[in-house]
Amino acid sequence: MVSRYVYGKMIETESVLNKPEKTEGVLPYFKVNETEMTFSYDMGEKDKVYGLGENVRGINKRGWIYESKCSDQMNHHEDTRALYAGHNFFVVSGRELFGIYIDYPGILTFDVGYTCYSEFKITASDWNLDVYVITGSDIRDIVKQFRRLIGRSYIAPLWGFGYGQCRWSYMTADEVREVARRHRELDIPLDSVYLDIDYMERYKDFTINEETFPDFEKFVEEMKEQHIHLVPIIDAGVKQEEGYSVYEEGLEKGYFCTREDGTPFVGAVWPGKALFPDMLNPEARDWFGNQYRFLLDKGIEGFWNDMNEPAVFYTEESLEAAIEEISGMRGQNLDLDKFWHFKDLVQRLSGNENDYTKFYHNMNGEKIRHDRVHNLYGYNMTRAAHDAFERLEPEKRILMYSRSSFIGMHRYGGLWQGDNKAWWSHLLMNLKMMPSLNMCGFLFTGADIGGFGTDSTEDLVMRWLELGIYTPLMRNHAAMGTRKHEVYQFENTEGFRHVIRMRYRLIPYIYSEYMKAVLNDDMMFRPLAFDYPEDELASEVEDQLMVGDGMMIAPVYTQNATGRCVYFPEKMKLVRFTKEGEQQEEIISAGYHYIHIGLTDVVFFIRPDHLIPLSSGGQYMDEVDFENLSFVSYLIHGAKYEYYHDNGYEKDYENPDHIRVIELEA
């Protein structure tokens, strides 16, 4: 059951497609303080809070404070309060069971027992919001009802589920060719290579650097002949430069965000001074989306949108003020306080909240200051692209995912989990973030394998891949200045080949479970607590996940570990694939067990009376045989599996011919 409570006059986000009528009466569960603009809930001792999408810390969000404020946060740690997204949906489970979605485009603070462990307090920036209260039989039922409210999740092309390799940046076409060559020569599967900002002409969107990527259209076709798709990045900021057609046309038509006086707002990102397309203006959105045609016409079939929180490195005013104050410090004795202030003057330039109060959007003829709708920007940039694809390539699935997002964007693209680090803790964060993102409709997701910032190691990349083979988005990515961690850079080529090949063997199950989760408004990745709600020990396990209907995973996320402790809520079958080609199986009883997991082992667990379909593999998705399958199973009475498979490129998702029932007898 869904109820909608209205406070003030909300700025429409269009995140909810199936909006119920306003509910009269008092909001249940939470105490409302309109003066302080807060909602408060008294939590029970054993209450758990799930959801909030992309965020730090655990699956159970209790004990920390989170901000719904899309932020460029490359250096995020446990004490970070906001990441790249605004996902205002959560479920409280314990003394009472209910879900809440706060449809609100501004900044929200969720104090989930941080200030006072027994109190959950939500604070809004203004009092114009809709609150949806959802009750149901269990957590998954509540999630399904919420997902039906917000609409079907994005579906990527099949090749987008293949292994992708990225680096900031492959500087020339020959560097990309080398990546493709090494993978094919070493028989390591690969479906895509990503192009970061240096493929552009001086960081200008919808341009090509003709010196380093000559004859780009021919290059795209050359890669496709090797079954490799090129996926270029698109940034939110449009360079301010005379003669640059995107800038001049957007300026002439009034499609950029403005200051209060109507003059263009100028901030700095990769190209230096840049203007920001008004993604909340439908006309500007259509115009920006049509710019993707430049690359579609060259054969590109996938994109990733970046810097769309939007990230602002500085504005001219803030930079000038900082330089003037720093200049005044010349010759001074900088004691502790003055030195820290000196550092802050520079460090606080990027993402300065004051800058977000300096520009405005045109929303249906109404001028609205950016900070009131901040969380909608990246969402609508990706919407602009999606809508353009529907106009320009209506029969084709285009790969699209974004860094910044808000609920509603899940209909238009996936997301990667931001600019992480090559840290073991961020591998674990990747695992824990999967269920909360699924709750909010983001199913096509994954993290930068190996870690984006800082130097990675061979064992970290290997262990991260052993999680990444299950996530729909599987991309290896690293930042400029860090150690290269394409898998062929390391010694254990055979081990990497084995792990990535296992992705292509498992893809019939992964793709089937993904599509069923999308079509049924369900979750592909779930905490054990969601599947075993009566098991108190299962509710405390946060480093294992259920994947689809019949699989449990328990990745290794500790340096130098050769195994780990795994909790089995019921008897399961362990399945191990080794790089030597062995397939080992063992029945494990319920309870805690130490499981040996060698560095290159692929290990998962099957629930009783379930099966996992496997292919024979391939070097790319189009080579995978999805029809002639083998199976691993754990049969007591027998297994019955609904197997979904379409051709991965067309859009007749609900065709009943895409589902066949596979039955195995015990």
XYZ file of C-alpha atoms in Angstrom, residues 53-666:
614
model
C 21.206 4.097 -2.806
C 24.769 5.240 -3.421
C 26.340 5.906 -0.049
C 29.253 4.961 2.189
C 29.321 2.465 5.053
C 27.144 -0.593 5.446
C 24.015 -2.164 4.051
C 22.283 -1.237 7.310
C 22.608 2.556 7.344
C 22.034 2.987 11.064
C 24.653 4.912 13.039
C 25.806 7.489 10.503
C 24.627 10.724 8.890
C 24.077 10.981 5.142
C 23.392 13.889 2.821
C 21.414 13.648 -0.363
C 23.617 16.083 -2.272
C 25.217 15.054 -5.544
C 28.906 15.756 -4.948
C 32.189 15.275 -6.788
C 33.821 13.126 -4.103
C 36.856 11.275 -5.452
C 38.462 11.198 -2.000
C 35.648 9.526 -0.128
C 36.219 7.713 3.136
C 34.056 6.308 5.912
C 33.383 9.826 7.199
C 32.041 11.078 3.855
C 28.397 12.120 4.046
C 27.505 12.586 0.376
C 28.572 10.857 -2.808
C 27.580 11.411 -6.417
C 23.860 10.702 -6.102
C 20.617 11.654 -4.400
C 18.591 8.513 -3.644
C 15.952 9.342 -1.039
C 14.355 5.911 -0.585
C 14.786 3.680 2.468
C 13.094 0.860 4.367
C 12.912 0.613 8.167
C 12.765 -2.986 9.382
C 12.370 -4.043 13.010
C 9.661 -3.065 15.444
C 7.730 -1.799 12.420
C 8.181 -2.360 8.698
C 7.698 0.445 6.184
C 9.366 2.245 3.300
C 9.706 5.983 2.712
C 10.484 7.915 -0.457
C 10.973 11.679 -0.183
C 10.465 13.243 -3.584
C 12.520 16.389 -3.229
C 15.153 17.878 -5.557
C 17.132 19.827 -2.963
C 19.502 18.771 -0.226
C 18.268 16.370 2.465
C 20.098 15.181 5.572
C 19.416 11.700 6.951
C 20.648 11.422 10.543
C 20.167 7.679 11.043
C 21.023 7.403 14.719
C 24.196 9.485 14.439
C 23.313 12.329 16.811
C 21.122 10.090 18.959
C 21.273 6.342 18.303
C 17.544 5.869 18.933
C 16.425 8.715 16.656
C 16.172 8.863 12.865
C 15.851 12.513 11.824
C 15.448 13.842 8.302
C 16.046 17.543 7.642
C 15.040 19.345 4.443
C 16.440 22.572 3.002
C 12.954 23.946 2.401
C 9.431 22.716 3.085
C 8.254 21.759 -0.415
C 8.253 18.000 -0.785
C 6.155 14.882 -1.225
C 6.547 11.939 1.141
C 5.524 8.456 0.014
C 4.855 5.843 2.702
C 4.878 2.232 1.544
C 3.780 -0.767 3.605
C 3.927 -4.410 2.593
C 4.356 -8.004 3.628
C 8.166 -7.907 3.610
C 11.070 -5.754 2.438
C 11.068 -7.065 -1.123
C 7.350 -6.402 -1.413
C 7.904 -2.789 -0.331
C 10.769 -2.415 -2.810
C 8.633 -3.805 -5.631
C 5.829 -1.369 -4.859
C 8.309 1.509 -4.893
C 9.822 0.359 -8.152
C 6.364 0.205 -9.743
C 5.910 3.854 -8.710
C 9.097 5.046 -10.375
C 9.051 2.979 -13.570
C 11.075 0.300 -15.284
C 14.855 0.263 -15.015
C 17.144 0.874 -17.965
C 18.150 -2.099 -20.101
C 21.634 -2.096 -21.627
C 22.664 -3.835 -24.853
C 24.124 -7.287 -24.376
C 27.639 -6.195 -25.340
C 27.482 -3.707 -22.446
C 27.546 -6.692 -20.066
C 30.919 -7.735 -21.442
C 34.294 -6.872 -19.968
C 35.401 -3.281 -20.555
C 38.795 -1.641 -20.234
C 39.290 2.044 -19.454
C 41.993 4.455 -18.413
C 42.229 8.197 -18.023
C 43.345 8.326 -20.765
C 44.261 6.257 -23.759
C 45.843 9.208 -25.535
C 45.889 7.909 -29.110
C 44.129 5.441 -31.360
C 47.290 3.327 -31.324
C 47.110 3.016 -27.527
C 43.548 1.704 -27.879
C 44.709 -0.701 -30.585
C 47.361 -1.980 -28.197
C 44.744 -2.722 -25.527
C 42.655 -4.633 -28.060
C 45.680 -6.461 -29.456
C 46.959 -7.628 -26.085
C 43.554 -8.949 -25.051
C 42.979 -10.838 -28.270
C 46.533 -12.265 -28.415
C 46.281 -13.486 -24.811
C 42.725 -14.848 -25.263
C 41.414 -12.550 -22.529
C 37.794 -11.609 -23.356
C 36.996 -7.979 -24.115
C 33.917 -6.193 -25.471
C 34.690 -2.502 -25.019
C 37.400 0.099 -24.600
C 36.476 3.422 -23.002
C 37.699 6.804 -24.152
C 38.259 9.360 -21.406
C 38.503 13.125 -21.925
C 41.657 13.169 -24.062
C 39.966 11.797 -27.189
C 38.350 15.242 -27.501
C 39.831 18.362 -29.026
C 40.955 20.293 -25.923
C 38.183 18.831 -23.746
C 35.334 20.078 -25.939
C 32.234 17.864 -25.919
C 31.255 16.323 -29.252
C 34.629 16.859 -30.878
C 37.473 14.528 -31.865
C 41.197 15.232 -31.602
C 42.029 14.561 -35.239
C 45.774 14.452 -34.576
C 45.621 11.602 -32.076
C 42.444 9.902 -33.353
C 42.556 10.451 -37.141
C 39.822 8.990 -39.349
C 37.741 8.320 -36.243
C 34.821 6.767 -38.080
C 37.133 4.232 -39.733
C 38.751 3.570 -36.364
C 35.362 2.830 -34.791
C 34.642 0.369 -37.602
C 38.099 -1.193 -37.250
C 37.416 -1.907 -33.599
C 33.949 -3.282 -34.349
C 35.516 -5.746 -36.783
C 37.354 -7.074 -33.719
C 34.026 -7.084 -31.796
C 35.169 -4.207 -29.588
C 32.968 -1.182 -28.960
C 34.444 2.243 -28.228
C 32.635 4.125 -25.446
C 33.472 7.851 -25.233
C 32.923 10.099 -22.230
C 30.702 13.200 -22.336
C 31.090 15.940 -19.712
C 28.484 18.388 -18.441
C 30.496 21.598 -18.988
C 30.656 23.110 -22.499
C 33.868 24.989 -23.180
C 33.592 28.765 -23.565
C 35.316 29.305 -26.890
C 34.438 31.411 -29.904
C 34.083 29.326 -33.035
C 33.076 26.184 -31.094
C 29.656 25.401 -32.542
C 28.136 23.769 -29.441
C 29.040 26.779 -27.310
C 27.918 29.353 -29.857
C 24.616 27.662 -30.668
C 23.733 27.070 -27.012
C 24.572 30.692 -26.200
C 22.555 32.053 -29.108
C 19.467 30.023 -28.183
C 19.677 30.681 -24.447
C 20.198 27.027 -23.510
C 22.816 27.543 -20.789
C 22.251 28.185 -17.094
C 22.346 31.879 -16.224
C 23.039 34.191 -13.361
C 20.139 36.000 -11.747
C 20.571 38.913 -14.167
C 20.248 36.603 -17.180
C 23.917 36.591 -18.187
C 25.547 33.155 -18.680
C 26.922 31.426 -15.596
C 30.562 30.512 -16.165
C 32.349 27.928 -14.069
C 35.535 25.987 -14.677
C 35.957 22.266 -15.342
C 38.344 20.305 -17.600
C 38.503 22.875 -20.428
C 38.760 25.793 -18.010
C 35.907 28.255 -18.357
C 32.710 26.476 -19.307
C 28.955 26.973 -19.498
C 26.403 24.469 -18.257
C 23.474 23.405 -20.438
C 20.184 23.951 -18.629
C 19.206 20.302 -18.297
C 15.957 21.267 -16.536
C 14.734 23.215 -19.562
C 13.082 20.675 -21.944
C 14.134 22.633 -25.046
C 17.750 22.838 -23.881
C 17.634 19.160 -22.954
C 16.476 18.216 -26.449
C 19.167 20.411 -27.956
C 21.932 18.881 -25.842
C 20.692 15.348 -26.488
C 20.813 15.944 -30.224
C 24.551 16.684 -29.939
C 25.176 12.964 -29.344
C 24.345 12.480 -33.014
C 27.872 13.663 -33.860
C 29.258 10.437 -32.362
C 26.318 8.171 -33.212
C 26.894 9.030 -36.872
C 30.484 7.841 -36.489
C 29.308 4.415 -35.340
C 29.446 4.911 -31.564
C 26.852 2.839 -29.650
C 27.653 3.662 -26.036
C 28.518 6.616 -23.781
C 29.303 7.491 -20.183
C 28.254 10.858 -18.766
C 30.630 12.445 -16.265
C 31.145 15.595 -14.159
C 27.374 16.048 -14.016
C 26.710 16.739 -10.332
C 27.585 19.260 -11.843
C 31.227 19.481 -10.798
C 32.534 23.067 -10.686
C 36.263 23.485 -10.092
C 35.917 27.213 -9.460
C 34.179 30.359 -10.631
C 36.093 33.439 -11.689
C 34.856 35.365 -8.637
C 35.751 32.649 -6.148
C 39.172 32.143 -7.723
C 39.910 35.865 -7.723
C 38.835 36.202 -4.088
C 41.056 33.276 -3.067
C 44.074 34.617 -4.981
C 43.625 38.081 -3.481
C 43.468 36.722 0.064
C 46.445 34.397 -0.500
C 48.445 37.301 -1.957
C 47.795 39.211 1.250
C 49.468 36.408 3.192
C 52.816 36.917 1.476
C 55.469 37.626 4.098
C 53.211 36.732 7.007
C 54.079 34.273 9.742
C 51.492 31.551 9.008
C 50.760 29.927 12.349
C 48.597 26.814 12.611
C 45.263 28.582 12.139
C 46.475 30.777 9.283
C 48.162 27.865 7.496
C 45.016 25.724 7.603
C 43.002 28.688 6.355
C 45.529 29.106 3.524
C 45.026 25.467 2.494
C 41.247 25.757 2.758
C 41.163 28.746 0.429
C 42.310 26.504 -2.415
C 40.736 23.219 -1.385
C 37.284 24.753 -0.981
C 37.239 26.239 -4.473
C 36.023 22.989 -6.027
C 32.400 22.147 -5.341
C 31.905 25.315 -3.316
C 28.285 25.355 -2.161
C 28.165 29.129 -2.567
C 28.757 28.727 -6.320
C 25.605 26.605 -6.584
C 23.550 29.568 -5.343
C 24.832 31.775 -8.178
C 23.065 30.255 -11.166
C 19.539 29.562 -12.300
C 17.433 27.227 -14.390
C 14.462 27.883 -16.612
C 11.895 25.266 -15.603
C 8.779 25.713 -17.713
C 9.209 29.460 -17.751
C 10.007 29.786 -14.052
C 13.453 30.897 -12.903
C 14.674 28.524 -10.160
C 17.975 28.795 -8.303
C 20.213 25.794 -8.821
C 20.713 24.761 -5.197
C 16.960 24.114 -4.873
C 17.113 21.518 -7.669
C 20.756 20.506 -7.462
C 20.168 16.754 -7.423
C 18.258 16.802 -10.719
C 21.114 17.907 -12.959
C 22.947 14.671 -13.747
C 19.663 12.766 -13.909
C 18.393 15.102 -16.630
C 21.661 15.110 -18.548
C 21.330 11.349 -18.927
C 17.627 11.755 -19.713
C 18.615 14.169 -22.488
C 20.854 11.521 -24.020
C 18.316 8.714 -23.645
C 15.505 10.725 -25.221
C 17.783 11.633 -28.113
C 18.662 7.985 -28.663
C 14.949 7.198 -28.820
C 14.591 9.840 -31.551
C 17.800 9.119 -33.443
C 18.270 5.336 -33.017
C 14.797 4.105 -31.938
C 15.375 0.433 -32.736
C 18.730 0.129 -31.010
C 19.782 -0.227 -27.383
C 22.508 2.305 -26.623
C 24.838 1.813 -23.673
C 24.510 4.760 -21.296
C 25.519 5.311 -17.706
C 26.288 8.274 -15.541
C 28.270 9.395 -12.514
C 25.619 11.616 -10.936
C 22.006 10.509 -10.533
C 18.672 10.916 -8.810
C 15.800 8.460 -8.594
C 14.132 8.595 -11.994
C 17.427 8.475 -13.879
C 17.322 4.695 -13.467
C 14.875 4.694 -16.407
C 17.389 6.325 -18.729
C 20.739 4.779 -17.883
C 22.860 2.955 -15.368
C 25.589 4.321 -13.137
C 29.077 3.506 -12.073
C 29.803 3.994 -8.409
C 31.999 7.041 -8.795
C 35.708 7.753 -8.639
C 36.808 5.219 -6.068
C 40.299 4.306 -4.868
C 42.473 1.237 -5.218
C 41.659 0.308 -1.621
C 40.418 -2.968 -0.213
C 37.804 -0.987 1.722
C 36.386 0.317 -1.549
C 36.121 -3.225 -2.892
C 33.958 -4.009 0.129
C 32.003 -0.788 -0.399
C 31.279 -1.893 -3.976
C 29.752 -5.104 -2.603
C 27.664 -3.339 0.042
C 26.368 -0.690 -2.345
C 24.840 -3.143 -4.823
C 21.607 -3.913 -2.884
C 20.818 -0.303 -1.958
C 21.249 0.773 -5.577
C 19.013 -2.084 -6.727
C 16.380 -0.937 -4.222
C 16.357 2.458 -5.953
C 16.012 0.977 -9.435
C 19.665 1.102 -10.488
C 20.365 -2.398 -11.752
C 22.960 -1.684 -14.436
C 25.761 -0.736 -12.091
C 29.249 -1.617 -10.930
C 32.389 0.044 -9.612
C 35.737 0.819 -11.237
C 37.463 -2.545 -10.935
C 40.906 -2.300 -9.374
C 40.133 1.190 -8.071
C 40.311 4.447 -10.023
C 42.616 6.584 -7.897
C 45.934 5.474 -6.320
C 48.100 2.535 -7.358
C 46.484 -0.876 -7.446
C 48.062 -4.292 -6.921
C 47.783 -7.603 -8.711
C 45.859 -9.303 -5.917
C 43.445 -6.378 -5.474
C 42.603 -6.344 -9.192
C 42.140 -10.127 -9.144
C 39.869 -10.091 -6.104
C 37.902 -7.146 -7.469
C 37.351 -8.996 -10.736
C 36.025 -11.929 -8.717
C 33.247 -9.610 -7.565
C 32.980 -7.784 -10.897
C 32.151 -10.939 -12.844
C 28.696 -10.807 -11.201
C 27.941 -7.074 -11.537
C 26.115 -6.011 -14.728
C 28.683 -3.286 -15.410
C 32.163 -4.819 -15.443
C 34.787 -2.170 -16.183
C 38.465 -1.947 -15.234
C 39.418 1.735 -14.838
C 42.393 3.729 -13.519
C 43.318 7.396 -13.176
C 46.076 9.341 -14.842
C 49.331 9.091 -12.896
C 48.480 5.761 -11.290
C 50.005 2.385 -11.997
C 48.551 0.806 -15.118
C 46.340 -2.112 -14.165
C 45.114 -3.608 -17.385
C 45.217 -7.286 -16.517
C 48.026 -8.052 -18.987
C 50.296 -5.664 -17.042
C 50.619 -8.266 -14.287
C 52.429 -11.571 -13.960
C 49.471 -13.909 -13.448
C 48.015 -13.710 -16.947
C 46.586 -17.206 -16.720
C 44.658 -16.350 -13.562
C 43.174 -13.163 -15.007
C 42.230 -14.984 -18.192
C 40.420 -17.629 -16.155
C 38.464 -15.151 -14.014
C 37.326 -12.970 -16.923
C 36.421 -16.049 -18.968
C 34.182 -17.094 -16.087
C 32.171 -13.902 -16.612
C 31.386 -15.107 -20.121
C 30.507 -18.578 -18.867
C 28.203 -17.122 -16.194
C 26.571 -14.529 -18.453
C 23.483 -16.643 -19.287
C 22.594 -16.587 -15.582
C 23.660 -12.980 -14.958
C 21.769 -11.618 -17.963
C 18.695 -13.750 -17.233
C 18.553 -12.624 -13.605
C 19.135 -9.002 -14.605
C 16.298 -9.028 -17.123
C 13.892 -10.757 -14.745
C 14.729 -8.242 -12.025
C 14.035 -5.373 -14.439
C 10.788 -6.811 -15.792
C 9.495 -7.823 -12.348
C 10.587 -4.628 -10.536
C 12.791 -6.785 -8.336
C 16.333 -6.735 -6.978
C 19.154 -8.718 -8.562
C 21.490 -8.222 -5.559
C 20.062 -8.690 -2.068
C 21.389 -8.872 1.490
C 20.852 -12.223 3.176
C 18.375 -10.477 5.496
C 15.957 -9.945 2.600
C 15.821 -13.654 1.693
C 16.074 -15.031 5.239
C 14.097 -12.499 7.323
C 13.616 -14.859 10.286
C 17.344 -15.585 10.617
C 18.872 -13.052 13.028
C 22.426 -14.070 12.113
C 21.691 -13.547 8.405
C 20.502 -10.018 9.172
C 23.966 -9.153 10.495
C 25.887 -10.437 7.450
C 26.894 -7.564 5.161
C 29.780 -9.045 3.173
C 27.803 -11.715 1.326
C 24.995 -11.225 -1.168
C 22.311 -13.186 -2.904
C 22.637 -12.792 -6.676
C 19.459 -13.585 -8.527
C 17.233 -16.493 -7.716
C 19.627 -19.215 -6.655
C 23.157 -17.948 -5.990
C 25.031 -16.580 -2.989
C 28.435 -14.917 -3.296
C 31.039 -14.213 -0.608
C 33.976 -12.370 -2.205
C 37.385 -12.101 -0.594
C 38.134 -8.451 0.190
C 41.230 -8.712 2.405
C 44.849 -8.440 1.271
C 46.814 -11.702 1.252
C 43.786 -13.749 2.355
C 43.474 -17.268 0.966
C 39.923 -17.698 2.178
C 37.290 -16.287 4.474
C 34.521 -17.098 6.926
C 31.140 -17.561 5.235
C 27.707 -17.777 6.867
C 25.281 -20.286 5.373
C 21.663 -19.587 6.350
C 20.792 -23.023 4.994
C 22.611 -25.974 3.482
C 24.125 -24.999 0.120
C 26.423 -26.359 -2.541
C 29.842 -24.769 -2.983
C 30.980 -24.611 -6.616
C 34.605 -23.819 -7.376
C 36.234 -23.230 -10.765
C 40.038 -23.213 -10.794
C 42.395 -21.772 -13.370
C 43.617 -25.326 -14.044
C 40.185 -26.123 -15.439
C 38.837 -28.092 -12.493
C 35.250 -27.842 -11.303
C 34.858 -28.786 -7.648
C 31.600 -29.149 -5.724
C 30.871 -29.653 -2.041
C 27.766 -29.593 0.156
C 28.142 -27.180 3.088
C 25.847 -27.381 6.104
C 24.104 -24.351 7.608
C 26.142 -22.145 9.944
C 29.568 -20.492 9.844
C 32.376 -22.160 7.894
C 35.852 -21.141 6.827
C 36.043 -21.488 3.036
C 39.361 -21.671 1.216
C 39.296 -19.378 -1.826
C 42.595 -19.287 -3.675
C 43.659 -16.093 -5.423
C 42.405 -17.212 -8.837
C 39.472 -19.370 -7.714
C 35.938 -18.460 -8.756
C 33.626 -19.655 -5.980
C 29.882 -19.291 -5.496
C 27.143 -21.144 -3.630
C 23.857 -22.596 -4.876
C 20.669 -22.801 -2.848
C 18.863 -26.151 -2.604
C 16.774 -27.063 -5.672
C 18.263 -24.331 -7.816
C 20.427 -24.403 -10.916
C 22.850 -22.032 -12.625
C 23.036 -22.110 -16.448
C 26.513 -21.797 -17.955
C 27.772 -21.199 -21.463
C 31.016 -22.484 -22.938
C 32.298 -18.890 -22.887
C 33.654 -16.631 -25.590
C 36.056 -13.807 -26.346
C 33.172 -11.345 -26.678
C 29.424 -11.418 -26.112
C 28.459 -12.159 -29.702
C 30.527 -15.339 -29.481
C 28.670 -16.682 -26.431
C 26.236 -19.547 -27.096
C 23.150 -18.837 -24.979
C 21.209 -21.862 -26.243
C 23.426 -24.895 -25.704
C 23.966 -24.641 -21.987
C 25.451 -26.715 -19.235
C 24.269 -26.507 -15.639
C 25.571 -26.590 -12.117
C 22.873 -27.371 -9.598
C 22.046 -28.496 -6.102
C 19.146 -30.904 -6.373
C 17.211 -32.419 -3.504
C 13.728 -32.604 -4.978
C 14.441 -31.060 -8.386
C 14.961 -27.606 -9.893
C 12.761 -25.472 -12.112
C 14.347 -22.354 -13.593
C 12.846 -19.594 -15.726
C 15.571 -18.761 -18.215
C 15.324 -15.408 -19.966
C 17.242 -14.755 -23.148
C 16.648 -12.333 -26.002
C 19.069 -11.251 -28.708
C 20.412 -8.483 -26.481
C 19.916 -5.666 -28.983
C 16.217 -5.274 -29.781
C 13.541 -3.948 -27.419
C 10.763 -6.564 -27.436
C 11.536 -7.320 -23.805
C 8.194 -8.841 -22.865
C 7.995 -11.302 -25.741
C 7.025 -14.621 -24.075
C 9.348 -16.444 -26.466
C 12.279 -15.003 -24.500
C 11.471 -17.218 -21.504
C 11.803 -20.972 -21.350
C 11.496 -23.183 -18.316
C 14.409 -25.493 -17.568
C 13.689 -28.432 -15.268
C 16.169 -30.842 -13.723
C 15.155 -33.886 -11.735
C 16.951 -34.933 -8.568
